[in-house]
XYZ file of C-alpha atoms in Angstrom:
550
model
C 27.446 63.406 68.379
C 25.450 66.306 66.884
C 21.989 65.173 65.779
C 20.155 67.162 63.118
C 16.916 65.178 63.444
C 13.902 67.480 63.649
C 15.343 70.152 61.361
C 13.150 71.483 58.565
C 14.974 70.363 55.398
C 13.409 73.157 53.357
C 13.758 76.208 55.587
C 17.320 75.286 56.598
C 18.374 75.064 52.936
C 19.446 78.614 52.118
C 19.753 78.021 48.359
C 16.524 76.189 47.559
C 13.875 78.870 48.074
C 15.697 81.538 45.971
C 16.254 79.009 43.180
C 12.601 77.971 43.114
C 11.639 81.639 43.025
C 13.859 81.977 39.959
C 12.500 78.934 38.111
C 8.813 78.964 39.066
C 6.135 81.512 38.122
C 5.647 83.898 41.037
C 2.090 82.845 41.827
C 2.893 79.108 41.786
C 5.981 79.616 43.931
C 3.921 81.531 46.491
C 1.201 78.862 46.479
C 3.705 76.042 47.033
C 5.539 77.606 49.973
C 3.326 76.096 52.725
C 3.574 72.657 51.094
C 7.343 72.882 50.685
C 7.677 73.968 54.308
C 5.461 71.109 55.467
C 7.365 68.562 53.384
C 10.655 69.894 54.720
C 9.359 69.499 58.271
C 8.198 65.932 57.625
C 11.387 64.894 55.816
C 13.528 66.112 58.698
C 11.314 64.512 61.336
C 8.498 61.994 61.029
C 9.379 60.713 57.539
C 12.973 60.196 58.634
C 11.774 58.051 61.540
C 9.447 56.060 59.296
C 12.151 55.515 56.678
C 14.486 54.014 59.280
C 11.721 51.681 60.478
C 10.741 50.611 56.961
C 14.384 49.988 56.027
C 14.783 47.662 59.016
C 11.460 45.892 58.316
C 11.335 45.049 54.596
C 8.166 43.743 52.928
C 7.352 40.038 52.893
C 5.514 37.860 50.381
C 2.577 35.672 51.455
C 1.262 33.093 48.987
C -1.943 32.049 50.757
C -4.458 33.377 53.221
C -4.641 31.756 56.638
C -7.784 29.901 55.529
C -5.916 28.347 52.597
C -7.046 30.506 49.684
C -4.406 30.813 46.962
C -4.135 34.610 47.020
C -0.759 36.354 46.990
C -0.102 39.546 48.869
C 2.887 41.648 49.855
C 2.796 42.689 53.473
C 4.301 46.154 53.938
C 5.400 47.529 57.288
C 2.994 50.145 58.704
C 5.804 52.724 58.517
C 6.001 52.259 54.742
C 2.231 52.513 54.394
C 2.251 55.759 56.374
C 4.887 57.151 54.013
C 2.745 56.061 51.052
C -0.166 57.992 52.530
C 1.965 61.149 52.761
C 3.405 60.890 49.230
C 0.393 59.588 47.311
C -2.439 60.972 49.393
C -1.422 64.142 51.225
C 0.821 65.550 48.490
C -0.479 63.797 45.352
C 3.018 63.339 43.931
C 1.960 60.573 41.522
C -1.039 62.453 40.087
C 0.169 66.043 40.183
C 1.149 66.111 36.503
C -2.072 64.515 35.298
C -4.997 66.379 36.775
C -6.043 69.805 37.942
C -6.730 70.826 41.518
C -3.871 68.986 43.254
C -2.682 70.843 46.379
C -5.492 73.315 45.850
C -4.058 74.732 42.609
C -6.763 75.531 40.050
C -4.894 74.103 37.040
C -2.143 71.550 36.531
C 1.045 72.262 38.406
C 4.279 72.315 36.351
C 6.732 69.396 36.558
C 9.060 71.359 38.826
C 6.414 71.486 41.571
C 6.428 67.682 41.709
C 10.201 67.427 41.532
C 10.772 70.100 44.182
C 8.578 68.228 46.652
C 10.136 64.890 45.672
C 13.601 66.414 46.153
C 12.646 67.041 49.787
C 10.813 63.739 50.315
C 13.722 61.628 49.024
C 16.043 63.202 51.572
C 14.200 60.976 54.040
C 13.025 58.019 51.918
C 14.355 56.751 48.596
C 12.650 53.382 48.080
C 9.075 54.663 47.897
C 10.087 57.179 45.234
C 10.434 54.322 42.733
C 6.713 53.343 42.840
C 5.829 57.036 42.828
C 7.874 57.592 39.691
C 6.555 54.489 37.947
C 2.946 55.377 38.739
C 3.473 58.875 37.398
C 5.337 57.612 34.315
C 2.874 54.790 33.565
C -0.002 57.261 33.677
C 1.855 59.589 31.325
C 2.672 56.796 28.859
C -0.875 55.414 28.899
C -2.326 58.854 28.219
C 0.184 59.509 25.434
C -0.090 56.198 23.539
C -3.114 54.277 24.823
C -6.387 53.955 22.910
C -9.061 56.346 24.240
C -11.245 53.510 25.511
C -8.308 51.967 27.405
C -7.352 55.302 28.940
C -10.972 55.932 29.888
C -11.303 52.517 31.514
C -8.484 53.007 34.016
C -7.882 56.758 34.212
C -10.018 57.339 37.303
C -8.070 54.747 39.305
C -4.696 56.113 38.255
C -5.554 59.732 39.061
C -7.791 59.341 42.132
C -7.188 61.971 44.802
C -8.194 59.764 47.755
C -5.309 57.554 48.897
C -7.638 54.590 49.484
C -8.742 54.684 45.823
C -5.371 55.351 44.179
C -3.855 52.699 41.912
C -0.086 52.261 41.778
C 1.970 51.507 38.688
C 5.008 49.417 37.790
C 7.209 48.514 34.836
C 7.908 44.830 34.043
C 10.642 45.014 31.439
C 13.772 43.174 32.594
C 14.290 39.512 31.702
C 17.286 37.282 32.311
C 18.170 37.385 28.605
C 16.916 40.926 28.070
C 18.269 43.397 30.567
C 19.532 46.353 28.573
C 19.226 44.250 25.401
C 15.486 44.764 24.943
C 15.611 43.227 21.446
C 16.075 39.847 23.160
C 12.709 40.015 24.957
C 11.227 36.525 25.149
C 7.857 37.100 26.828
C 5.179 36.288 24.240
C 1.817 37.897 23.489
C -1.096 36.153 21.730
C -4.206 38.015 20.571
C -7.697 36.802 21.491
C -10.952 37.334 19.691
C -12.222 39.899 22.207
C -9.324 42.243 21.349
C -7.347 41.541 24.510
C -4.036 39.749 24.629
C -2.560 36.915 26.701
C 1.036 37.218 27.911
C 3.369 34.359 28.816
C 6.919 34.603 30.125
C 9.186 35.470 33.048
C 10.212 38.939 34.204
C 13.354 38.957 36.296
C 13.399 42.279 38.183
C 10.052 43.911 38.890
C 9.837 46.663 41.486
C 6.473 47.313 43.122
C 5.370 43.869 41.843
C 1.895 43.987 43.424
C 1.009 47.283 41.702
C -2.502 47.585 40.279
C -1.067 48.115 36.774
C 2.208 47.435 35.007
C 3.601 48.342 31.620
C 5.069 45.174 30.087
C 7.195 44.535 27.008
C 6.395 41.364 25.067
C 6.903 39.902 21.600
C 3.769 39.234 19.576
C 3.713 35.665 18.302
C 4.748 35.662 14.654
C 6.293 39.144 14.713
C 9.930 39.489 13.599
C 12.896 38.996 15.877
C 14.698 42.041 17.239
C 13.401 45.355 18.468
C 10.718 45.654 15.769
C 8.879 42.667 17.190
C 8.540 44.086 20.718
C 5.218 45.657 21.738
C 3.968 47.440 24.852
C 1.084 46.164 26.988
C -0.855 47.316 30.041
C -1.157 44.483 32.566
C -3.849 44.897 35.263
C -3.400 43.084 38.579
C -7.155 42.440 38.882
C -9.508 41.374 36.085
C -12.897 42.929 35.361
C -14.694 40.191 37.339
C -12.609 40.921 40.444
C -10.387 37.840 40.156
C -6.596 37.972 40.084
C -4.853 38.098 36.728
C -2.796 35.104 35.672
C 0.676 35.899 36.937
C 2.527 35.102 40.134
C 5.263 36.715 42.182
C 7.849 33.945 42.505
C 9.968 35.607 45.177
C 11.094 38.999 46.471
C 14.646 40.210 45.954
C 17.007 40.740 48.878
C 18.589 44.051 47.871
C 21.539 46.142 49.014
C 19.346 49.234 49.264
C 15.730 50.328 48.798
C 14.862 47.654 51.333
C 11.603 49.354 52.253
C 10.123 48.721 48.794
C 9.443 45.295 47.295
C 11.110 44.072 44.102
C 10.445 40.595 42.796
C 10.479 38.017 40.037
C 7.232 37.410 38.158
C 6.004 34.466 36.105
C 3.284 35.442 33.642
C 1.048 32.539 32.612
C -1.592 33.621 30.102
C -2.280 36.950 31.798
C -4.820 39.302 30.246
C -3.224 42.490 28.914
C -4.037 45.350 26.545
C -1.917 46.645 23.683
C -0.677 50.192 24.253
C 0.053 52.194 21.118
C 1.313 50.725 17.880
C 2.198 47.050 17.617
C 5.921 46.535 17.090
C 6.885 49.921 18.542
C 6.911 48.830 22.151
C 10.340 50.035 23.113
C 9.965 53.401 21.384
C 6.813 53.937 23.448
C 8.238 52.466 26.646
C 11.212 54.811 26.174
C 8.942 57.694 27.137
C 8.262 55.987 30.463
C 11.922 55.051 30.888
C 13.128 58.602 30.198
C 10.624 60.013 32.676
C 11.908 57.513 35.234
C 15.503 58.436 34.405
C 14.755 62.066 35.178
C 13.178 60.977 38.447
C 16.334 58.985 39.185
C 18.358 62.155 38.748
C 16.040 64.050 41.087
C 16.451 61.336 43.711
C 20.243 61.360 43.368
C 20.254 65.137 43.793
C 18.052 64.931 46.876
C 20.173 62.251 48.510
C 23.326 64.280 47.866
C 21.699 67.322 49.428
C 20.784 65.323 52.553
C 24.280 63.871 52.822
C 25.962 67.264 52.399
C 23.606 68.989 54.828
C 24.357 66.339 57.456
C 28.102 66.761 56.894
C 27.848 70.562 57.118
C 25.884 70.344 60.366
C 28.396 67.995 61.970
C 31.312 70.134 60.815
C 29.644 73.188 62.352
C 28.672 71.574 65.662
C 31.487 69.151 66.389
C 34.783 70.374 67.826
C 38.158 68.647 67.893
C 41.648 69.885 68.712
C 40.152 73.133 69.966
C 38.340 73.997 66.699
C 35.057 73.396 64.960
C 35.601 70.903 62.154
C 34.400 73.462 59.591
C 37.277 75.782 60.552
C 39.926 73.244 59.599
C 41.395 73.858 56.118
C 41.223 70.264 54.915
C 37.612 69.893 56.051
C 36.655 73.130 54.280
C 38.196 71.767 51.088
C 36.423 68.421 51.401
C 33.053 70.037 52.077
C 33.446 72.197 48.977
C 34.110 69.115 46.865
C 30.883 67.586 48.168
C 28.873 70.784 47.737
C 29.728 71.357 44.109
C 28.518 67.900 43.055
C 25.342 68.292 45.076
C 24.639 71.754 43.670
C 25.408 70.684 40.106
C 22.753 68.004 40.423
C 20.247 70.443 41.898
C 20.806 72.807 38.976
C 20.288 69.941 36.527
C 16.999 69.046 38.226
C 15.777 72.610 37.781
C 16.996 72.898 34.203
C 15.618 69.524 33.126
C 12.248 70.090 34.768
C 11.942 73.336 32.849
C 12.953 71.554 29.627
C 10.269 68.915 30.255
C 7.658 71.648 30.569
C 8.861 73.251 27.343
C 8.842 69.915 25.547
C 5.318 69.026 26.664
C 4.157 72.470 25.563
C 5.575 71.823 22.090
C 8.088 74.674 22.194
C 10.732 74.688 19.484
C 13.867 72.893 20.653
C 12.220 71.804 23.902
C 12.173 68.077 23.140
C 15.749 67.999 21.838
C 16.968 69.810 24.965
C 15.046 67.433 27.232
C 16.355 64.499 25.237
C 19.978 65.291 26.133
C 19.544 66.715 29.638
C 17.706 63.584 30.825
C 20.504 61.042 30.184
C 23.082 63.582 31.344
C 21.505 63.926 34.787
C 20.827 60.202 35.031
C 24.436 59.361 34.147
C 26.456 61.892 36.098
C 24.287 62.806 39.094
C 23.666 59.156 39.945
C 27.376 58.397 39.818
C 28.229 61.481 41.866
C 25.707 60.446 44.521
C 27.710 57.303 45.238
C 30.826 59.338 46.007
C 29.092 62.175 47.849
C 27.094 59.944 50.194
C 30.171 57.864 50.988
C 32.449 60.809 51.652
C 29.790 62.647 53.659
C 29.381 59.588 55.883
C 33.069 59.904 56.762
C 32.488 63.350 58.279
C 30.352 61.753 60.990
C 33.201 59.349 61.690
C 32.495 55.952 63.246
C 28.894 56.884 64.042
C 28.318 57.434 60.339
C 28.856 53.699 59.822
C 26.085 52.828 62.281
C 22.636 52.040 60.904
C 20.926 54.263 63.508
C 21.901 57.231 61.342
C 20.819 58.110 57.806
C 24.334 57.818 56.336
C 24.480 54.042 55.664
C 21.004 54.043 54.120
C 21.971 56.915 51.823
C 25.121 55.074 50.726
C 23.232 51.835 50.034
C 20.390 53.544 48.199
C 22.701 55.788 46.158
C 24.249 52.796 44.408
C 20.955 51.900 42.776
C 20.755 55.072 40.681
C 23.583 53.988 38.390
C 21.884 50.642 37.708
C 18.140 51.266 37.583
C 16.672 52.401 34.241
C 19.973 51.816 32.456
C 23.525 51.340 33.695
C 26.103 54.101 33.283
C 27.367 52.738 29.958
C 23.865 52.463 28.513
C 22.889 55.979 29.555
C 26.158 57.548 28.392
C 25.602 55.943 24.992
C 22.106 57.424 25.009
C 23.675 60.894 25.207
C 25.451 60.173 21.916
C 22.240 58.736 20.475
C 20.364 61.931 21.357
C 23.019 63.986 19.578
C 22.958 61.742 16.522
C 19.196 61.342 16.142
C 17.690 64.493 17.655
C 20.433 67.077 17.003
C 20.309 67.543 20.757
C 23.807 69.030 21.024
C 22.686 71.993 18.918
C 19.758 72.543 21.299
C 22.037 72.348 24.322
C 24.519 74.761 22.785
C 21.779 77.281 21.991
C 20.410 77.029 25.518
C 23.851 77.409 27.114
C 24.571 80.453 24.943
C 21.315 82.051 26.084
C 22.135 81.447 29.755
C 25.665 82.752 29.372
C 24.437 85.909 27.641
C 22.261 86.627 30.699
C 25.048 85.940 33.204
C 26.721 88.803 35.063
C 30.265 87.673 35.861
C 33.880 88.593 35.218
C 34.635 88.539 31.463
C 37.550 86.172 32.030
C 35.289 83.705 33.819
C 32.605 83.894 31.144
C 35.264 83.310 28.511
C 36.518 80.276 30.437
C 32.950 78.929 30.682
C 32.397 79.329 26.964
C 35.745 77.787 26.097
C 35.186 74.755 28.298
C 31.696 74.163 26.908
C 32.934 74.534 23.331
C 35.618 71.915 23.943
C 33.102 69.550 25.525
C 30.738 69.987 22.593
C 33.495 69.364 20.068
C 34.575 66.233 21.932
C 30.998 64.881 22.018
C 30.493 65.656 18.328
C 33.727 63.850 17.466
C 32.587 60.811 19.473
C 29.346 60.746 17.477
C 31.165 61.143 14.147
C 33.434 58.242 15.025
C 30.356 55.976 14.983
C 30.881 52.627 16.743
C 34.495 53.358 17.652
C 33.371 56.591 19.295
C 31.294 54.649 21.814
C 34.400 54.187 23.948
C 34.382 57.974 24.482
C 30.731 58.183 25.544
C 31.298 58.434 29.293
C 33.993 61.089 28.927
C 31.793 63.068 26.539
C 28.768 62.870 28.848
C 30.787 63.966 31.886
C 32.324 66.868 29.971
C 28.942 68.132 28.771
C 27.386 67.749 32.223
C 30.184 69.535 34.061
C 30.666 72.384 31.590
C 26.917 72.966 31.186
C 26.193 72.952 34.916
C 29.007 75.438 35.484
C 27.288 77.818 33.041
C 23.830 77.229 34.503
C 25.054 77.717 38.073
C 26.825 80.948 37.101
C 23.569 82.136 35.495
C 21.620 81.245 38.631
C 24.189 83.015 40.804
C 23.888 86.242 38.833
C 20.069 86.057 38.854
C 19.682 85.447 42.603
C 22.814 87.474 43.458
C 24.565 84.653 45.280
C 28.332 85.061 45.601
C 28.473 81.594 47.151
C 26.816 79.962 44.144
C 29.109 81.832 41.782
C 32.122 80.476 43.694
C 30.729 76.947 43.393
C 30.327 77.424 39.637
C 33.945 78.503 39.475
C 35.014 75.477 41.508
C 33.149 73.176 39.114
C 35.261 74.556 36.284
C 38.504 74.377 38.259
C 38.085 70.909 39.735
C 35.907 69.060 37.229
C 36.572 70.535 33.786
C 39.898 72.278 33.265
C 43.120 70.307 32.801
C 45.170 70.134 35.958
C 48.468 68.963 37.342
C 47.682 66.691 40.309
C 50.759 67.997 42.110
C 49.812 71.647 41.698
C 47.267 73.437 43.866
C 44.332 74.554 41.743
C 42.823 77.851 42.827
C 40.215 80.118 41.285
C 42.138 82.495 38.972
C 42.205 86.089 40.175
C 40.884 87.310 36.821
C 37.656 85.370 37.431
C 37.069 87.333 40.633
C 36.991 90.749 38.992
C 33.672 92.621 38.954
C 31.454 92.070 35.922
């Protein structure tokens, strides 16, 4: 059985370097090359070994020390801790967006630098990327909404460059009665004379539960029922006097995937916490953290798809049967193309959304509205595609692909989390409609797509087909919004249509910019197989008119 272990996942990816050169400023792209190469080497080698070990040796919860002290701790396997050191310490993935000087760059690196490195890292290890994302997102939310004295108190811990000093973050939001229905939050907050708050309640699904800090949603005693009564709090693990805060990890979850990383249930019993932002606007403020995590979810889905497809391509190239390499068999070529287009669509959405995030943070006109729709689109569609791509790619390895010695089963198990974490598919698809309704985000997306298409060199017939498909998708989404509550039943179809038609345009633009005939063909296949109406009993081929010179 061909074994790709030891390959550099960056240098063997023919598309990634040209795309980063297109999306990143020249000097930043040049500066990042050694780090991308190093991460690619680690992800294809040592990190892959560590991820397998950590997956087979999940964390455990200890309630007391051996001398009888009532002190909880989560014991992590040394393989997981070594991966933490690489991600947090060596590459600074959790602090890169919050301070200057990371990876030797004089200023702050753009969001795409972080996501490009994460895209490589997650091809080896998915579970650890959740704490990384939450630490990054918690720091962002605290800086954006926290009082200056609160930010100043904890900023050094959250942005420390030395791994031994770095604090990790978490998000304690989910309750048994308040999963997606945040308005039903039952954890209570009571204010004390010193300005701090005391929280009481149960949180049902808390990943990275022993993190130094967590963002928590709670209802202030006496505030109204519903969403307007929910506020956001920062919950430290350790109090100012060095003692443990007043909450306990009840148990750890036994999960299908992300086994390397702990998730647990927490009982909060008068824990000290600090109000973040405006009282009663907790979810609106937490939404910033959630949306940042949703984008990270999309990045992870894209990375896992890339790993799965690259493994399938390698096997198809190296393995022979019936006198041929698998890649030379017509049905295998077709199946690989179907995997590639989903993987490449997601990669394009990572690049486009990271650029939109940078524009939004810079205050550019239309930047926030564009980010506001791209984020739920990538979270919805890429995470769902990852489930199919990882499963079908596993099949290329055959029976060995079902064996836990290989990466395939771990990718399949981990991929299923993306559609659940930070909002299920229904919730996120509805958020696409909400972005259109509240932020006029469809107008921003249409303007952006028109700009990309105007810069695309391709056959006029293909460009016309791209524009027509996107126009139909936009009209369908607008009609779903206009239908109000009844239109909610169309949310998933509308989100898929926008995602597929937009990525086809963006991929065609990329292809013309980096002069990649292969990427242009994939853009055409997206339109043929994922957008245009088709007869299931008729072979769908790329129309000849689309192949004419620009």
